[in-house]
Amino acid sequence: MRFLTNVVQSALRLAYVFDIRLDAGYMSVDMLDFLTRERVRFLGRLKTNAVLEKMVAS
């Protein structure tokens, strides 16, 4: 989490508004909770979900 903390602190010094994009491998509950607490907007791709894939196919 230290890396993400440093990224957020650096971004706050450089910009008024910023977003973070996360790859599916980094979409952990702890990371999402941290970003939510820090009020950072984020977008991330979820790992494949068999239930959603089945819904799309039907």
N, C-alpha and C. Protein backbone atom coordinates (compact mmCIF):
# COMPACT_ATOMS: atom_id res chain seq x y z
N MET A 1 0.83 -1.19 0.00
CA MET A 1 0.00 0.00 0.00
C MET A 1 0.87 1.26 0.00
N ARG A 2 2.11 1.12 0.41
CA ARG A 2 3.01 2.28 0.47
C ARG A 2 3.17 2.93 -0.91
N PHE A 3 3.29 2.08 -1.95
CA PHE A 3 3.43 2.61 -3.31
C PHE A 3 2.24 3.48 -3.68
N LEU A 4 1.05 2.98 -3.43
CA LEU A 4 -0.16 3.73 -3.79
C LEU A 4 -0.27 5.01 -2.98
N THR A 5 0.10 4.96 -1.72
CA THR A 5 0.10 6.16 -0.88
C THR A 5 1.01 7.22 -1.49
N ASN A 6 2.20 6.82 -1.92
CA ASN A 6 3.13 7.77 -2.55
C ASN A 6 2.57 8.32 -3.85
N VAL A 7 1.92 7.47 -4.63
CA VAL A 7 1.33 7.92 -5.90
C VAL A 7 0.26 8.98 -5.64
N VAL A 8 -0.61 8.72 -4.69
CA VAL A 8 -1.70 9.65 -4.38
C VAL A 8 -1.12 10.97 -3.86
N GLN A 9 -0.15 10.92 -2.96
CA GLN A 9 0.46 12.14 -2.44
C GLN A 9 1.12 12.95 -3.55
N SER A 10 1.83 12.29 -4.44
CA SER A 10 2.48 12.98 -5.56
C SER A 10 1.45 13.60 -6.49
N ALA A 11 0.40 12.86 -6.79
CA ALA A 11 -0.64 13.37 -7.69
C ALA A 11 -1.32 14.60 -7.10
N LEU A 12 -1.54 14.60 -5.79
CA LEU A 12 -2.18 15.75 -5.14
C LEU A 12 -1.30 17.00 -5.23
N ARG A 13 0.01 16.83 -5.25
CA ARG A 13 0.91 17.97 -5.38
C ARG A 13 0.94 18.49 -6.82
N LEU A 14 0.65 17.63 -7.78
CA LEU A 14 0.80 17.98 -9.19
C LEU A 14 -0.50 18.40 -9.88
N ALA A 15 -1.64 18.01 -9.34
CA ALA A 15 -2.90 18.25 -10.05
C ALA A 15 -4.04 18.53 -9.08
N TYR A 16 -5.02 19.26 -9.58
CA TYR A 16 -6.23 19.49 -8.80
C TYR A 16 -7.16 18.29 -8.86
N VAL A 17 -7.19 17.66 -10.03
CA VAL A 17 -8.07 16.51 -10.27
C VAL A 17 -7.26 15.41 -10.93
N PHE A 18 -7.43 14.19 -10.48
CA PHE A 18 -6.77 13.05 -11.12
C PHE A 18 -7.57 11.79 -10.87
N ASP A 19 -7.40 10.83 -11.73
CA ASP A 19 -8.04 9.53 -11.61
C ASP A 19 -6.95 8.47 -11.62
N ILE A 20 -7.26 7.32 -11.06
CA ILE A 20 -6.33 6.19 -11.08
C ILE A 20 -7.01 5.04 -11.80
N ARG A 21 -6.28 4.42 -12.72
CA ARG A 21 -6.77 3.24 -13.42
C ARG A 21 -6.00 2.04 -12.91
N LEU A 22 -6.72 1.01 -12.49
CA LEU A 22 -6.11 -0.19 -11.93
C LEU A 22 -6.33 -1.39 -12.84
N ASP A 23 -5.32 -2.19 -12.98
CA ASP A 23 -5.44 -3.45 -13.71
C ASP A 23 -6.14 -4.46 -12.80
N ALA A 24 -6.70 -5.50 -13.38
CA ALA A 24 -7.44 -6.51 -12.61
C ALA A 24 -6.60 -7.13 -11.50
N GLY A 25 -5.31 -7.26 -11.71
CA GLY A 25 -4.44 -7.86 -10.70
C GLY A 25 -4.28 -7.02 -9.45
N TYR A 26 -4.65 -5.75 -9.52
CA TYR A 26 -4.49 -4.85 -8.38
C TYR A 26 -5.80 -4.48 -7.71
N MET A 27 -6.87 -5.10 -8.12
CA MET A 27 -8.19 -4.76 -7.59
C MET A 27 -8.46 -5.51 -6.29
N SER A 28 -7.75 -5.16 -5.24
CA SER A 28 -7.97 -5.81 -3.94
C SER A 28 -8.90 -4.94 -3.09
N VAL A 29 -9.55 -5.56 -2.14
CA VAL A 29 -10.47 -4.85 -1.26
C VAL A 29 -9.72 -3.76 -0.50
N ASP A 30 -8.53 -4.07 0.01
CA ASP A 30 -7.75 -3.08 0.76
C ASP A 30 -7.43 -1.86 -0.09
N MET A 31 -7.05 -2.09 -1.34
CA MET A 31 -6.70 -0.98 -2.22
C MET A 31 -7.92 -0.13 -2.55
N LEU A 32 -9.04 -0.78 -2.84
CA LEU A 32 -10.26 -0.04 -3.15
C LEU A 32 -10.76 0.74 -1.94
N ASP A 33 -10.66 0.14 -0.76
CA ASP A 33 -11.05 0.85 0.47
C ASP A 33 -10.16 2.06 0.70
N PHE A 34 -8.85 1.90 0.47
CA PHE A 34 -7.91 3.01 0.64
C PHE A 34 -8.27 4.16 -0.29
N LEU A 35 -8.48 3.86 -1.57
CA LEU A 35 -8.81 4.90 -2.53
C LEU A 35 -10.13 5.58 -2.19
N THR A 36 -11.09 4.82 -1.71
CA THR A 36 -12.38 5.38 -1.32
C THR A 36 -12.21 6.31 -0.12
N ARG A 37 -11.45 5.88 0.88
CA ARG A 37 -11.19 6.72 2.06
C ARG A 37 -10.48 8.02 1.67
N GLU A 38 -9.57 7.94 0.71
CA GLU A 38 -8.81 9.11 0.26
C GLU A 38 -9.60 9.97 -0.74
N ARG A 39 -10.80 9.51 -1.09
CA ARG A 39 -11.67 10.21 -2.05
C ARG A 39 -11.01 10.35 -3.42
N VAL A 40 -10.32 9.30 -3.82
CA VAL A 40 -9.67 9.26 -5.13
C VAL A 40 -10.59 8.51 -6.09
N ARG A 41 -10.85 9.13 -7.24
CA ARG A 41 -11.66 8.45 -8.25
C ARG A 41 -10.80 7.39 -8.92
N PHE A 42 -11.40 6.22 -9.15
CA PHE A 42 -10.63 5.15 -9.76
C PHE A 42 -11.51 4.33 -10.69
N LEU A 43 -10.84 3.67 -11.61
CA LEU A 43 -11.48 2.77 -12.56
C LEU A 43 -10.61 1.54 -12.64
N GLY A 44 -11.23 0.38 -12.58
CA GLY A 44 -10.45 -0.85 -12.65
C GLY A 44 -11.19 -1.94 -13.38
N ARG A 45 -10.43 -2.77 -14.02
CA ARG A 45 -11.00 -3.92 -14.72
C ARG A 45 -11.08 -5.08 -13.73
N LEU A 46 -12.22 -5.74 -13.70
CA LEU A 46 -12.39 -6.90 -12.83
C LEU A 46 -11.88 -8.15 -13.52
N LYS A 47 -11.45 -9.11 -12.72
CA LYS A 47 -11.06 -10.40 -13.28
C LYS A 47 -12.29 -11.07 -13.87
N THR A 48 -12.08 -12.03 -14.72
CA THR A 48 -13.19 -12.74 -15.34
C THR A 48 -14.10 -13.33 -14.28
N ASN A 49 -15.39 -13.16 -14.48
CA ASN A 49 -16.39 -13.63 -13.55
C ASN A 49 -17.32 -14.58 -14.31
N ALA A 50 -17.31 -15.86 -13.94
CA ALA A 50 -18.07 -16.88 -14.65
C ALA A 50 -19.57 -16.57 -14.67
N VAL A 51 -20.09 -16.04 -13.58
CA VAL A 51 -21.52 -15.72 -13.51
C VAL A 51 -21.87 -14.61 -14.51
N LEU A 52 -21.05 -13.57 -14.55
CA LEU A 52 -21.31 -12.49 -15.50
C LEU A 52 -21.15 -12.95 -16.94
N GLU A 53 -20.15 -13.77 -17.20
CA GLU A 53 -19.94 -14.30 -18.55
C GLU A 53 -21.16 -15.10 -19.01
N LYS A 54 -21.74 -15.88 -18.10
CA LYS A 54 -22.91 -16.69 -18.43
C LYS A 54 -24.11 -15.79 -18.72
N MET A 55 -24.26 -14.71 -17.95
CA MET A 55 -25.36 -13.78 -18.18
C MET A 55 -25.23 -13.10 -19.55
N VAL A 56 -24.03 -12.74 -19.92
CA VAL A 56 -23.80 -12.08 -21.21
C VAL A 56 -24.10 -13.03 -22.36
N ALA A 57 -23.74 -14.29 -22.19
CA ALA A 57 -23.93 -15.29 -23.25
C ALA A 57 -25.41 -15.59 -23.51
N SER A 58 -26.25 -15.42 -22.50
CA SER A 58 -27.67 -15.78 -22.68
C SER A 58 -28.51 -14.64 -23.20
